[in-house]
CSV table of C-alpha atoms and ligand atoms in Angstrom, one decimal:
chain,number,residue,atom,x,y,z
A,20,MET,CA,74.9,89.3,138.1
A,21,ASN,CA,74.3,93.0,138.5
A,22,PRO,CA,76.1,94.8,135.7
A,23,ARG,CA,77.1,98.2,137.0
A,24,THR,CA,79.8,100.7,136.4
A,25,PRO,CA,82.0,100.6,139.5
A,26,ALA,CA,82.3,103.8,141.5
A,27,PHE,CA,85.7,105.4,141.0
A,28,PRO,CA,87.2,108.8,142.0
A,29,SER,CA,87.4,111.4,139.3
A,30,LYS,CA,90.9,112.4,138.5
A,31,THR,CA,89.6,115.8,137.5
A,32,PRO,CA,86.7,116.6,139.8
A,33,HIS,CA,86.7,120.3,139.1
A,34,MET,CA,86.9,120.1,135.3
A,35,GLY,CA,83.7,121.0,133.4
A,36,THR,CA,82.8,121.4,129.8
A,37,THR,CA,84.8,124.2,128.1
A,38,ILE,CA,83.0,127.5,127.8
A,39,PHE,CA,83.5,127.3,124.0
A,40,THR,CA,81.5,124.2,123.8
A,41,VAL,CA,78.8,125.6,126.1
A,42,MET,CA,78.4,128.9,124.2
A,43,SER,CA,78.5,127.2,120.7
A,44,ALA,CA,75.8,124.8,121.8
A,45,LEU,CA,73.7,127.7,123.1
A,46,ALA,CA,74.3,129.7,119.9
A,47,THR,CA,73.1,126.8,117.8
A,48,GLU,CA,70.1,126.2,120.0
A,49,LYS,CA,69.1,129.9,119.9
A,50,GLY,CA,70.0,130.5,116.3
A,51,ALA,CA,72.5,133.2,117.4
A,52,VAL,CA,75.4,134.5,115.3
A,53,ASN,CA,78.3,132.6,116.8
A,54,LEU,CA,81.1,135.1,117.5
A,55,GLY,CA,82.0,133.0,120.5
A,56,GLN,CA,84.2,130.0,119.6
A,57,GLY,CA,87.2,130.9,117.5
A,58,PHE,CA,86.7,129.4,114.1
A,59,PRO,CA,86.1,130.8,110.6
A,60,ASP,CA,82.7,130.4,109.0
A,61,PHE,CA,84.2,130.6,105.5
A,62,ALA,CA,85.9,127.9,103.4
A,63,CYS,CA,89.6,127.3,103.2
A,64,ASP,CA,91.5,127.6,99.9
A,65,PRO,CA,90.1,124.9,97.6
A,66,ARG,CA,93.7,124.2,96.4
A,67,LEU,CA,94.5,122.9,99.9
A,68,ILE,CA,91.6,120.5,99.7
A,69,GLU,CA,92.9,119.4,96.2
A,70,HIS,CA,96.4,118.8,97.6
A,71,VAL,CA,94.9,116.6,100.4
A,72,THR,CA,92.7,114.8,98.0
A,73,ASP,CA,95.6,114.2,95.6
A,74,ALA,CA,97.6,112.8,98.6
A,75,MET,CA,94.9,110.3,99.3
A,76,ARG,CA,94.6,109.3,95.6
A,77,GLU,CA,98.4,108.9,95.5
A,78,GLY,CA,98.1,106.3,98.3
A,79,HIS,CA,99.3,108.4,101.3
A,80,ASN,CA,96.8,106.6,103.5
A,81,GLN,CA,98.9,104.5,105.9
A,82,TYR,CA,100.7,105.4,109.1
A,83,PRO,CA,103.3,108.2,108.5
A,84,PRO,CA,106.5,108.3,110.5
A,85,MET,CA,105.9,109.0,114.2
A,86,THR,CA,107.4,112.5,114.0
A,87,GLY,CA,105.5,113.5,110.9
A,88,VAL,CA,106.1,113.2,107.1
A,89,ALA,CA,109.5,114.5,106.0
A,90,PRO,CA,108.2,117.0,103.5
A,91,LEU,CA,106.1,118.7,106.1
A,92,ARG,CA,108.8,118.8,108.7
A,93,GLU,CA,111.2,120.2,106.1
A,94,ALA,CA,108.6,122.8,104.9
A,95,VAL,CA,108.1,124.0,108.5
A,96,ALA,CA,111.8,124.2,109.2
A,97,ALA,CA,112.4,126.2,106.1
A,98,LYS,CA,109.6,128.6,107.0
A,99,ILE,CA,110.9,129.1,110.5
A,100,LYS,CA,114.4,129.8,109.0
A,101,THR,CA,113.0,132.3,106.5
A,102,LEU,CA,110.7,134.1,108.9
A,103,TYR,CA,112.5,133.9,112.2
A,104,GLY,CA,116.1,133.2,111.2
A,105,ARG,CA,116.7,130.0,113.2
A,106,HIS,CA,117.6,126.6,111.9
A,107,TYR,CA,115.6,123.7,113.3
A,108,ASP,CA,116.7,120.3,112.2
A,109,PRO,CA,113.6,118.7,110.6
A,110,VAL,CA,114.8,115.3,111.6
A,111,ASN,CA,115.3,115.9,115.3
A,112,GLU,CA,113.7,119.2,116.1
A,113,ILE,CA,110.3,119.4,114.4
A,114,THR,CA,107.3,117.2,115.3
A,115,VAL,CA,103.9,117.2,113.7
A,116,THR,CA,101.1,117.1,116.3
A,117,ALA,CA,97.3,116.7,116.3
A,118,GLY,CA,96.8,120.4,116.7
A,119,ALA,CA,98.3,122.8,119.2
A,120,THR,CA,96.2,121.4,122.0
A,121,GLN,CA,97.9,118.0,121.8
A,122,ALA,CA,101.2,119.7,121.4
A,123,ILE,CA,100.8,121.7,124.6
A,124,LEU,CA,99.6,118.7,126.6
A,125,THR,CA,102.4,116.6,125.3
A,126,ALA,CA,105.1,119.2,126.1
A,127,ILE,CA,103.7,119.5,129.6
A,128,LEU,CA,103.5,115.8,130.2
A,129,ALA,CA,107.1,115.5,128.9
A,130,ILE,CA,108.6,117.9,131.3
A,131,VAL,CA,106.5,118.4,134.4
A,132,HIS,CA,107.1,116.1,137.3
A,133,PRO,CA,104.6,115.9,140.2
A,134,GLY,CA,105.1,119.0,142.4
A,135,ASP,CA,106.8,121.0,139.7
A,136,GLU,CA,105.6,124.6,139.4
A,137,VAL,CA,104.4,125.9,136.1
A,138,ILE,CA,103.7,129.6,135.5
A,139,VAL,CA,100.7,130.6,133.4
A,140,LEU,CA,99.9,134.3,132.6
A,141,GLU,CA,96.2,134.9,133.2
A,142,PRO,CA,93.9,135.3,131.3
A,143,CYS,CA,95.0,132.1,129.5
A,144,TYR,CA,93.8,129.6,127.1
A,145,ASP,CA,91.6,127.1,128.9
A,146,SER,CA,93.6,123.9,128.3
A,147,TYR,CA,96.8,125.1,130.0
A,148,VAL,CA,95.7,124.7,133.7
A,149,PRO,CA,94.0,121.3,133.4
A,150,ASN,CA,97.1,120.1,131.4
A,151,ILE,CA,99.4,121.1,134.2
A,152,GLU,CA,97.2,119.5,136.8
A,153,LEU,CA,97.0,116.3,134.9
A,154,ALA,CA,100.7,116.1,134.9
A,155,GLY,CA,100.7,116.6,138.7
A,156,GLY,CA,102.2,120.1,138.4
A,157,VAL,CA,101.4,123.1,140.6
A,158,VAL,CA,99.8,125.9,138.6
A,159,VAL,CA,101.3,129.3,139.5
A,160,ARG,CA,99.0,132.0,138.1
A,161,VAL,CA,100.5,135.4,137.3
A,162,PRO,CA,98.1,138.0,136.0
A,163,LEU,CA,98.7,140.0,132.9
A,164,THR,CA,98.3,143.7,133.7
A,165,PRO,CA,94.6,144.4,134.0
A,166,GLY,CA,93.3,146.7,131.2
A,167,THR,CA,96.3,146.3,128.9
A,168,PHE,CA,97.0,142.6,129.3
A,169,ARG,CA,100.8,143.3,129.0
A,170,PRO,CA,103.2,141.0,130.8
A,171,ASP,CA,104.2,142.2,134.3
A,172,PHE,CA,107.8,141.2,134.6
A,173,ASP,CA,108.1,142.1,138.3
A,174,LYS,CA,105.3,139.6,139.0
A,175,ILE,CA,106.8,137.0,136.7
A,176,GLN,CA,110.2,137.4,138.4
A,177,ALA,CA,108.5,137.1,141.8
A,178,ALA,CA,106.7,133.9,140.8
A,179,LEU,CA,110.0,132.1,139.9
A,180,THR,CA,111.2,129.7,142.6
A,181,PRO,CA,113.6,126.8,142.6
A,182,ARG,CA,110.6,124.5,141.9
A,183,THR,CA,109.6,126.4,138.7
A,184,ARG,CA,109.8,123.9,135.8
A,185,ALA,CA,108.3,126.0,133.0
A,186,ILE,CA,106.4,129.1,132.0
A,187,LEU,CA,103.7,129.2,129.3
A,188,ILE,CA,103.4,132.3,127.1
A,189,ASN,CA,101.0,133.0,124.3
A,190,SER,CA,101.6,135.8,121.7
A,191,PRO,CA,99.5,136.9,119.9
A,192,HIS,CA,97.3,136.4,122.9
A,193,ASN,CA,94.0,134.7,123.2
A,194,PRO,CA,91.7,136.2,124.5
A,195,SER,CA,93.0,139.8,124.6
A,196,GLY,CA,94.6,140.2,121.1
A,197,MET,CA,97.7,141.6,122.8
A,198,VAL,CA,101.0,141.0,120.9
A,199,TRP,CA,104.3,140.8,122.8
A,200,THR,CA,106.9,143.4,121.7
A,201,ARG,CA,110.6,142.6,121.0
A,202,GLU,CA,111.5,144.4,124.3
A,203,GLU,CA,109.1,142.1,126.2
A,204,MET,CA,110.6,139.0,124.6
A,205,LEU,CA,114.1,140.3,125.5
A,206,ARG,CA,113.0,141.0,129.1
A,207,LEU,CA,111.7,137.4,129.4
A,208,GLN,CA,114.9,136.1,128.0
A,209,GLU,CA,116.9,138.1,130.6
A,210,ILE,CA,114.7,136.9,133.5
A,211,LEU,CA,114.9,133.3,132.4
A,212,ASP,CA,118.6,133.4,131.6
A,213,PRO,CA,120.0,132.5,135.0
A,214,THR,CA,117.4,129.7,135.5
A,215,ASP,CA,116.6,126.2,134.2
A,216,VAL,CA,113.0,127.2,133.5
A,217,LEU,CA,111.7,125.8,130.3
A,218,LEU,CA,109.4,127.7,128.0
A,219,ILE,CA,106.3,126.7,126.1
A,220,SER,CA,105.5,129.4,123.6
A,221,ASP,CA,102.1,129.1,122.1
A,222,GLU,CA,102.3,131.0,118.8
A,223,VAL,CA,99.2,129.6,117.1
A,224,TYR,CA,98.2,133.2,116.0
A,225,GLU,CA,101.6,134.0,114.6
A,226,HIS,CA,100.2,135.1,111.2
A,227,MET,CA,97.5,137.4,112.7
A,228,VAL,CA,99.4,140.5,113.8
A,229,TYR,CA,98.3,143.8,112.4
A,230,ALA,CA,100.4,146.6,111.0
A,231,PRO,CA,102.6,148.3,112.2
A,232,LEU,CA,103.3,145.5,114.7
A,233,GLN,CA,105.0,142.2,113.9
A,234,HIS,CA,105.1,138.8,115.5
A,235,TRP,CA,108.1,138.1,117.7
A,236,SER,CA,108.7,134.4,117.9
A,237,ALA,CA,110.7,132.7,120.7
A,238,ALA,CA,112.7,131.3,117.8
A,239,GLN,CA,114.2,134.8,117.3
A,240,PHE,CA,115.8,134.9,120.7
A,241,GLY,CA,118.7,132.5,121.2
A,242,GLY,CA,118.2,132.3,125.0
A,243,LEU,CA,114.5,131.6,124.6
A,244,ALA,CA,114.7,129.2,121.7
A,245,ALA,CA,117.3,127.0,123.5
A,246,ARG,CA,114.7,126.3,126.3
A,247,ALA,CA,111.5,126.4,124.2
A,248,PHE,CA,108.8,124.3,122.7
A,249,ILE,CA,107.3,126.6,120.0
A,250,VAL,CA,103.8,125.6,119.2
A,251,SER,CA,102.1,126.4,115.8
A,252,SER,CA,98.7,125.4,114.4
A,253,PHE,CA,97.8,124.9,110.7
A,254,GLY,CA,94.1,125.1,111.8
A,255,LYS,CA,94.4,128.8,112.5
A,256,THR,CA,96.7,129.8,109.7
A,257,TYR,CA,94.8,128.0,106.9
A,258,HIS,CA,91.2,128.3,108.0
A,259,VAL,CA,91.0,124.5,108.9
A,260,THR,CA,90.5,124.4,112.6
A,261,GLY,CA,88.7,121.0,112.3
A,262,TRP,CA,91.8,119.4,110.8
A,263,LYS,CA,93.6,119.5,114.2
A,264,ILE,CA,97.1,119.6,113.0
A,265,GLY,CA,100.0,121.6,114.2
A,266,THR,CA,103.8,121.4,114.9
A,267,VAL,CA,106.3,121.8,117.7
A,268,ALA,CA,109.7,123.2,117.1
A,269,ALA,CA,112.2,122.5,120.0
A,270,PRO,CA,115.9,121.8,120.5
A,271,ALA,CA,116.8,118.1,120.0
A,272,ALA,CA,117.0,117.3,123.7
A,273,LEU,CA,113.5,118.7,124.3
A,274,SER,CA,112.1,117.2,121.2
A,275,ALA,CA,113.4,113.7,122.2
A,276,GLU,CA,111.4,113.8,125.5
A,277,PHE,CA,108.4,115.3,123.7
A,278,ARG,CA,108.4,112.5,121.2
A,279,LYS,CA,108.5,109.8,123.9
A,280,ILE,CA,105.1,111.0,125.1
A,281,HIS,CA,103.8,111.8,121.6
A,282,GLN,CA,104.4,108.2,120.4
A,283,PHE,CA,102.3,106.6,123.1
A,284,ASN,CA,99.7,109.3,123.0
A,285,VAL,CA,98.6,109.8,119.3
A,286,PHE,CA,101.6,108.1,117.8
A,287,THR,CA,101.1,109.7,114.4
A,288,VAL,CA,98.9,112.4,112.8
A,289,ASN,CA,96.8,111.7,109.7
A,290,THR,CA,98.9,111.2,106.6
A,291,PRO,CA,97.1,112.8,103.7
A,292,MET,CA,96.6,116.1,105.5
A,293,GLN,CA,100.4,116.3,106.2
A,294,HIS,CA,101.3,115.7,102.5
A,295,GLY,CA,98.6,118.2,101.4
A,296,LEU,CA,99.9,120.8,103.8
A,297,ALA,CA,103.5,120.2,102.8
A,298,HIS,CA,102.6,120.8,99.1
A,299,TYR,CA,100.5,123.9,100.0
A,300,MET,CA,103.3,125.4,102.0
A,301,ALA,CA,105.5,125.6,99.0
A,302,ASN,CA,103.7,128.9,98.3
A,303,PRO,CA,104.2,131.3,101.2
A,304,ARG,CA,101.5,133.8,100.0
A,305,PRO,CA,98.6,132.3,102.0
A,306,TYR,CA,100.3,133.0,105.3
A,307,LEU,CA,102.0,136.2,104.2
A,308,GLU,CA,98.7,137.6,103.1
A,309,LEU,CA,96.8,136.5,106.2
A,310,PRO,CA,97.5,139.7,108.3
A,311,ALA,CA,96.0,141.9,105.6
A,312,PHE,CA,93.1,139.5,105.2
A,313,TYR,CA,92.2,139.6,108.9
A,314,GLN,CA,93.1,143.2,109.4
A,315,ARG,CA,90.4,144.2,107.0
A,316,LYS,CA,87.9,142.1,109.0
A,317,ARG,CA,89.1,143.5,112.2
A,318,ASP,CA,88.7,147.1,110.9
A,319,LEU,CA,85.3,146.4,109.6
A,320,PHE,CA,84.2,144.9,112.9
A,321,ARG,CA,85.8,147.6,115.0
A,322,ALA,CA,84.3,150.4,112.8
A,323,GLY,CA,80.8,148.8,113.3
A,324,LEU,CA,81.3,148.5,117.1
A,325,SER,CA,82.6,152.1,117.4
A,326,ASN,CA,79.0,153.2,116.7
A,327,THR,CA,77.8,151.3,119.8
A,328,ARG,CA,78.3,151.7,123.5
A,329,PHE,CA,80.7,148.8,123.6
A,330,ARG,CA,84.1,150.1,124.5
A,331,LEU,CA,86.8,148.7,122.2
A,332,LEU,CA,90.0,147.3,123.7
A,333,PRO,CA,93.1,147.3,121.5
A,334,GLY,CA,93.2,144.6,118.8
A,335,GLU,CA,96.9,144.1,118.0
A,336,GLY,CA,96.6,140.4,116.8
A,337,THR,CA,94.6,137.2,116.7
A,338,TYR,CA,91.1,137.1,115.3
A,339,PHE,CA,89.5,138.2,118.6
A,340,GLN,CA,88.2,141.6,119.6
A,341,CYS,CA,87.6,142.3,123.3
A,342,VAL,CA,85.0,144.9,124.4
A,343,ASP,CA,84.1,146.5,127.7
A,344,ILE,CA,80.4,146.2,128.4
A,345,SER,CA,80.2,148.6,131.4
A,346,GLY,CA,78.9,151.6,129.3
A,347,LEU,CA,76.0,149.8,127.7
A,348,ALA,CA,72.5,151.2,128.1
A,349,VAL,CA,70.8,147.9,129.1
A,350,PRO,CA,70.5,146.8,132.7
A,351,GLU,CA,72.0,143.4,131.8
A,352,LYS,CA,75.4,145.1,131.7
A,353,ASP,CA,75.4,144.7,135.4
A,354,LEU,CA,75.2,140.9,135.2
A,355,GLY,CA,78.5,139.0,135.5
A,356,GLU,CA,80.3,138.5,132.2
A,357,ALA,CA,79.1,134.9,131.9
A,358,ALA,CA,75.5,135.7,132.5
A,359,PHE,CA,75.7,138.7,130.2
A,360,CYS,CA,77.1,136.4,127.4
A,361,GLN,CA,74.2,134.0,127.9
A,362,TRP,CA,71.7,136.8,127.8
A,363,LEU,CA,73.5,138.3,124.7
A,364,THR,CA,73.2,134.9,122.9
A,365,THR,CA,69.7,134.2,124.0
A,366,GLU,CA,68.0,137.6,123.7
A,367,VAL,CA,70.2,139.6,121.3
A,368,GLY,CA,71.3,136.7,119.1
A,369,VAL,CA,75.0,137.1,119.2
A,370,ALA,CA,77.3,134.7,121.1
A,371,ALA,CA,80.5,135.9,122.8
A,372,ILE,CA,82.9,134.5,125.4
A,373,PRO,CA,83.3,136.0,128.9
A,374,LEU,CA,86.9,136.8,129.8
A,375,SER,CA,86.2,135.5,133.3
A,376,ALA,CA,86.4,132.0,131.7
A,377,PHE,CA,90.1,132.5,131.2
A,378,TYR,CA,90.8,133.1,134.9
A,379,GLY,CA,91.0,130.5,137.6
A,380,ASN,CA,89.2,132.7,140.1
A,381,GLY,CA,86.6,133.9,137.5
A,382,PHE,CA,87.9,137.5,137.7
A,383,ASP,CA,85.2,139.6,136.2
A,384,GLN,CA,86.3,142.9,134.6
A,385,LYS,CA,83.2,143.5,132.4
A,386,VAL,CA,85.0,142.4,129.3
A,387,ILE,CA,83.8,139.9,126.7
A,388,ARG,CA,85.5,138.5,123.6
A,389,PHE,CA,84.1,138.4,120.0
A,390,CYS,CA,85.7,136.4,117.2
A,391,PHE,CA,85.8,138.2,113.9
A,392,ALA,CA,87.0,135.2,111.7
A,393,LYS,CA,83.6,135.4,110.0
A,394,LYS,CA,82.2,136.3,106.6
A,395,ASP,CA,81.5,140.0,106.2
A,396,GLU,CA,77.8,139.3,106.1
A,397,THR,CA,78.0,137.4,109.4
A,398,LEU,CA,79.8,140.3,111.0
A,399,GLN,CA,77.3,142.8,109.6
A,400,LEU,CA,74.4,140.8,111.0
A,401,ALA,CA,76.1,140.6,114.4
A,402,LEU,CA,76.8,144.4,114.3
A,403,GLU,CA,73.1,145.1,113.4
A,404,ARG,CA,72.0,143.2,116.4
A,405,LEU,CA,74.6,144.7,118.7
A,406,ALA,CA,73.8,148.2,117.6
A,407,ARG,CA,70.7,148.3,119.7
A,408,LEU,CA,72.6,148.0,123.0
B,522,PLP,C1,95.9,130.2,122.4
B,522,PLP,C2,95.5,128.9,121.8
B,522,PLP,N1,96.3,127.8,121.9
B,522,PLP,C3,96.0,126.7,121.3
B,522,PLP,C4,94.8,126.5,120.6
B,522,PLP,C5,94.5,125.1,120.1
B,522,PLP,O1,94.8,125.0,118.7
B,522,PLP,P1,94.5,123.7,117.9
B,522,PLP,O2,93.1,123.8,117.4
B,522,PLP,O3,95.5,123.6,116.8
B,522,PLP,O4,94.5,122.5,118.9
B,522,PLP,C6,93.9,127.6,120.5
B,522,PLP,C7,92.6,127.4,119.8
B,522,PLP,O5,91.7,128.2,120.0
B,522,PLP,C8,94.3,128.8,121.1
B,522,PLP,O6,93.5,129.9,121.0
């Protein structure tokens, strides 16, 4: 016998390791301040941990219902009603997922047939394209306006065809920090109105929008909500990205298809976290206070960067700040964004993410992304190191 792994064709020959994993590994290896991958370096509220611990002690340790535990689905429905004014039935229209990543993949697998076109607005979060390809869909890339990252509705309109199954939007937007306005949401609604195009609205940064702006959810627009999977993530909102837990709100017909895939994918999401989160959500203050919490960090980080040669791009929402590197005094500014980020991590000791990683064709506009969801001292240390550029 000759034990060997048989040769087999890769289903995803072009798929590599995500840039976030690559840069985080490099940051660890080089001892760099990691402003690359988007996660907080500070603790979550200890009360949240207590609630989860209590849930475990109370015996909430077996499979929950496939759609999520009722108290959490009810808490999410109540929150959407309060914040965005739309009623979602917690029984048929809210599903608890293993984070937004699983939610987006599940939504795509549920609706995209081989050959269906799905529009993404680039730059976009790196799971969208592989998800569509895995479902056999055809990715249609529409660029956000270079420089401002605002949606270009003429281009979106032009990309719609009879084969378009869905469009994916993300506001507040990773990586640019741009936040869709009410007018932009209305315009999308108008464009989609005569079509059967479905919407996946990735709203994981919904509680990170900075004054005087506000988040506009697809839930607030009847014509969008009726065709939308609205994706949220507790990881972002409660500083627990490692818990990988989120929700999808969608009309019953969409939720029913979503759940068919969900049940044979993860089936359920861990029980004690769901009970802990449901308990914690009874108090709205943590998410209502989140914008002020992150706005202070954004302002601190922006103030520090304004003393450097990095050119700040607007930071309307999310915990990301993009900067243009073309005015730096170092010759490495002429490297591509990716090589510059590697150099920055290795030689300057600060990890960042190149925006080119969010484009299919690697479009290089000399812009990189920092994450400011960090302790003040972490941000100060990074700023000290960046100041010499
Ligand atoms: C735009 C966007 N969507 C989805 C996700 C994934 O969220 P989760 O960790 O809940 O899977 C992220 C995480 O960085 C994100 O930035």
